[in-house]
Tab-separated table of C-alpha atoms in Angstrom:
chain	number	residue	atom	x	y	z
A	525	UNK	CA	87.509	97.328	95.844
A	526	UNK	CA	84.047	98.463	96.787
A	527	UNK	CA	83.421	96.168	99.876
A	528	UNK	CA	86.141	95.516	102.609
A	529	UNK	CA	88.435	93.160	101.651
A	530	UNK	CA	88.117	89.673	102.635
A	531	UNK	CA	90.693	86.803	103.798
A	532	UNK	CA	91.130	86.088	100.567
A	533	UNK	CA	92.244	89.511	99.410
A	534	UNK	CA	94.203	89.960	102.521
A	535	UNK	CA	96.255	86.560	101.763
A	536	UNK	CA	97.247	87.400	98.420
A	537	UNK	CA	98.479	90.590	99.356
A	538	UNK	CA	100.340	89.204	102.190
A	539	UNK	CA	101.504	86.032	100.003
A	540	UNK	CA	102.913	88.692	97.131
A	541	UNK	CA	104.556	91.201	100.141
A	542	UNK	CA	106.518	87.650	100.978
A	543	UNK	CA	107.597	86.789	97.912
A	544	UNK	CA	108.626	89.944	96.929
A	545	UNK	CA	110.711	91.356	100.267
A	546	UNK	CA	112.230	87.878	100.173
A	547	UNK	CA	113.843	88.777	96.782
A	548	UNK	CA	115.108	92.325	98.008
A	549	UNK	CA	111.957	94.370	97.467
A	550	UNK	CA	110.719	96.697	99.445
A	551	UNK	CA	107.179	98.018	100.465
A	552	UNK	CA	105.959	101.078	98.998
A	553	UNK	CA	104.066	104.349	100.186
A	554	UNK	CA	101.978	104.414	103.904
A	555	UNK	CA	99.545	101.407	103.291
A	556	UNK	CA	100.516	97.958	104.600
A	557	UNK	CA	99.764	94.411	103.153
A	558	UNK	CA	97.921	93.065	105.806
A	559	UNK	CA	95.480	96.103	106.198
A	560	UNK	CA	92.558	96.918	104.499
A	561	UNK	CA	92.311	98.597	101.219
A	562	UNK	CA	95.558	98.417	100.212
A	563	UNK	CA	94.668	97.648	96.678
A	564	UNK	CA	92.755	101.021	96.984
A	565	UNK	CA	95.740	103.205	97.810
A	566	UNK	CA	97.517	104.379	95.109
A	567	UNK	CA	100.982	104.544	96.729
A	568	UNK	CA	101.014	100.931	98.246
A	569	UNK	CA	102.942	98.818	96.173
A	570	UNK	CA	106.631	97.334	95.985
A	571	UNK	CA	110.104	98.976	94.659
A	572	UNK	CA	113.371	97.148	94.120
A	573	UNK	CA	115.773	99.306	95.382
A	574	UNK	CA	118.746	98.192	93.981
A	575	UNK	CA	117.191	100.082	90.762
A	576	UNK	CA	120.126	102.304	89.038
A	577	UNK	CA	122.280	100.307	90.937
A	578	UNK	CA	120.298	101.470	94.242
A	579	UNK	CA	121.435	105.036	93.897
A	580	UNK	CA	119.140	107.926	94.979
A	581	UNK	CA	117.409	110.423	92.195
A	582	UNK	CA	115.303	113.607	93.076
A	583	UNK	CA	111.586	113.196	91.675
A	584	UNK	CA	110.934	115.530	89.159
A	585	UNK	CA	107.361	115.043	87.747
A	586	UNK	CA	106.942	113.174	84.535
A	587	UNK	CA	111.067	113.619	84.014
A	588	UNK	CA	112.527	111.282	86.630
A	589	UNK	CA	113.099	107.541	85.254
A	590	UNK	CA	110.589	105.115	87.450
A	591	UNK	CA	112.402	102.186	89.458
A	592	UNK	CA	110.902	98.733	89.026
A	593	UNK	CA	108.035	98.144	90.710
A	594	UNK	CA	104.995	96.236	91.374
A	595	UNK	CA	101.175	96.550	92.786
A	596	UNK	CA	97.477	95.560	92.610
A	597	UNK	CA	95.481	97.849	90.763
A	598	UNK	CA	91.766	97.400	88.675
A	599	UNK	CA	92.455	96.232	84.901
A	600	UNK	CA	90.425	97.924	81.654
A	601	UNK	CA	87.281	95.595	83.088
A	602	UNK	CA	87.350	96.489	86.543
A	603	UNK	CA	88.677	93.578	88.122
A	604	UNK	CA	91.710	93.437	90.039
A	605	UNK	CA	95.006	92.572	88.719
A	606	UNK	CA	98.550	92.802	89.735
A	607	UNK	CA	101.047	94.342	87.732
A	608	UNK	CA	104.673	94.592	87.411
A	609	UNK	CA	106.390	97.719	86.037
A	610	UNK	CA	110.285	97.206	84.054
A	611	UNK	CA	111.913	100.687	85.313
A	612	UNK	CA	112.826	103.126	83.199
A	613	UNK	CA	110.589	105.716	80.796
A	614	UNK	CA	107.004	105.884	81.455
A	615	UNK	CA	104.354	105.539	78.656
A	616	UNK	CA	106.968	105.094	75.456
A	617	UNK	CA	108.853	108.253	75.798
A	618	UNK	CA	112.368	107.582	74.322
A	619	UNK	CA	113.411	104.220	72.987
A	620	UNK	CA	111.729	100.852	73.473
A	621	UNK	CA	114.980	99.752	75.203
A	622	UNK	CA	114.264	102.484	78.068
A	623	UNK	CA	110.614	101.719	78.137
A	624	UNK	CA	109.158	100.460	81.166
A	625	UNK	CA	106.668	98.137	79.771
A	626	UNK	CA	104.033	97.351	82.053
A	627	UNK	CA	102.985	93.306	82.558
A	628	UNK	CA	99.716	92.818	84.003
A	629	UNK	CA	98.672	89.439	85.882
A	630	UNK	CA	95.138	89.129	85.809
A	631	UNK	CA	94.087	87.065	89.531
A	632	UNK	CA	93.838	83.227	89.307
A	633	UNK	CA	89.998	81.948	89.083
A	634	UNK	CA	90.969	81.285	92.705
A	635	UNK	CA	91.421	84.817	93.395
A	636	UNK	CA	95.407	84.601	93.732
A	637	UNK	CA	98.299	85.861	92.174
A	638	UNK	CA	99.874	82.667	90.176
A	639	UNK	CA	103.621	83.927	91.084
A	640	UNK	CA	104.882	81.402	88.691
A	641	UNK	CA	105.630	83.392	85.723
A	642	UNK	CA	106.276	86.167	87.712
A	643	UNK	CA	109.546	84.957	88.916
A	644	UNK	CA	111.356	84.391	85.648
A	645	UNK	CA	110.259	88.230	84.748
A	646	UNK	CA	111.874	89.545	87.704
A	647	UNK	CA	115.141	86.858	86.900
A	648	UNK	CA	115.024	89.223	84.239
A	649	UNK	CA	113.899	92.783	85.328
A	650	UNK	CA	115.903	92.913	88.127
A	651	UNK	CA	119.266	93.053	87.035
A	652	UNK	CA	118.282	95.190	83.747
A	653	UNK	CA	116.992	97.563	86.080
A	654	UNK	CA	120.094	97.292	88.782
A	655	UNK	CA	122.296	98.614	85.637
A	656	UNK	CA	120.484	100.909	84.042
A	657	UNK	CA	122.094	104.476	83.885
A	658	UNK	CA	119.276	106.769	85.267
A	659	UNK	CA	121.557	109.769	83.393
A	660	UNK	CA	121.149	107.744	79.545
A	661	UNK	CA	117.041	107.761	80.585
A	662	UNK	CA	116.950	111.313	81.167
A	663	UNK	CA	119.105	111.395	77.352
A	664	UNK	CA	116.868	109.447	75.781
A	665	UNK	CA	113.635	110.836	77.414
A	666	UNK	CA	114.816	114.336	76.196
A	667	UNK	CA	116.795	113.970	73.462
A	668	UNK	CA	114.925	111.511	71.333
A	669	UNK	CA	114.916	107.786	71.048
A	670	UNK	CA	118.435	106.301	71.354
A	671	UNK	CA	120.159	104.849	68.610
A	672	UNK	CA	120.503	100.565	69.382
């Protein structure tokens, strides 16, 4: 965003920060919903925590598996979008199993976030990611594509 963010901006960020802690998620870097410019900050988003079965793993740039997450950011065009990230491998290293896969929800005409078909990707991202095996990412990140 170029201008401060309006009401409207503010509400869907709030309106997404509900829906999402309500399902277990958790907010994400310094930058809070309600404030402005949090689409600007690129730490402010949301991570499920129960990713890898909640366990902790040291961050080792472009090595350590990414834990499924969500935020607003500016799509190919410029406009703002939200988008929802599977964990796993970043940018197709290893198999497609282990890819993360990134879904990106364009805003309503309205300027919201239709959380409609967002729900029944989480129904499905979050347990995938609450069993995956940090240790087989690493594997398959490293030692090529698994075999499935």
């Amino acid at each position: 965003m170029t201008t401060p963010p309006t009401e409207l901006a503010l509400a869907r960020q709030r309106r997404v920060h509900e829906f999402l802690t309500a399902r277990g998620w958790h907010l994400d870097g310094d930058s809070d919903p309600g404030e402005a410019w949090f689409a600007d900050d690129p730490t402010a988003g949301w991570l499920y925590p129960a990713t890898f079965g909640g366990q902790h793993i040291n961050e080792v740039a472009d090595a350590t598996p990414v834990r499924l997450q969500s935020y607003f950011t500016f799509g190919d065009d410029g406009d703002e979008v939200f988008t929802v990230v599977a964990a796993g491998n970043l940018r197709g290293s290893g198999c497609a199993e282990h890819d993360t896969g990134e879904r990106i929800f364009p805003l309503t005409a309205g300027g919201t976030v239709d959380l409609g078909p967002i729900a029944p990707l989480l129904d499905t991202l979050e347990p995938r990611a609450r069993y995956l095996d940090p240790r087989a990412l690493i594997e398959c990140l490293y030692f090529g594509p698994c075999k499935r």
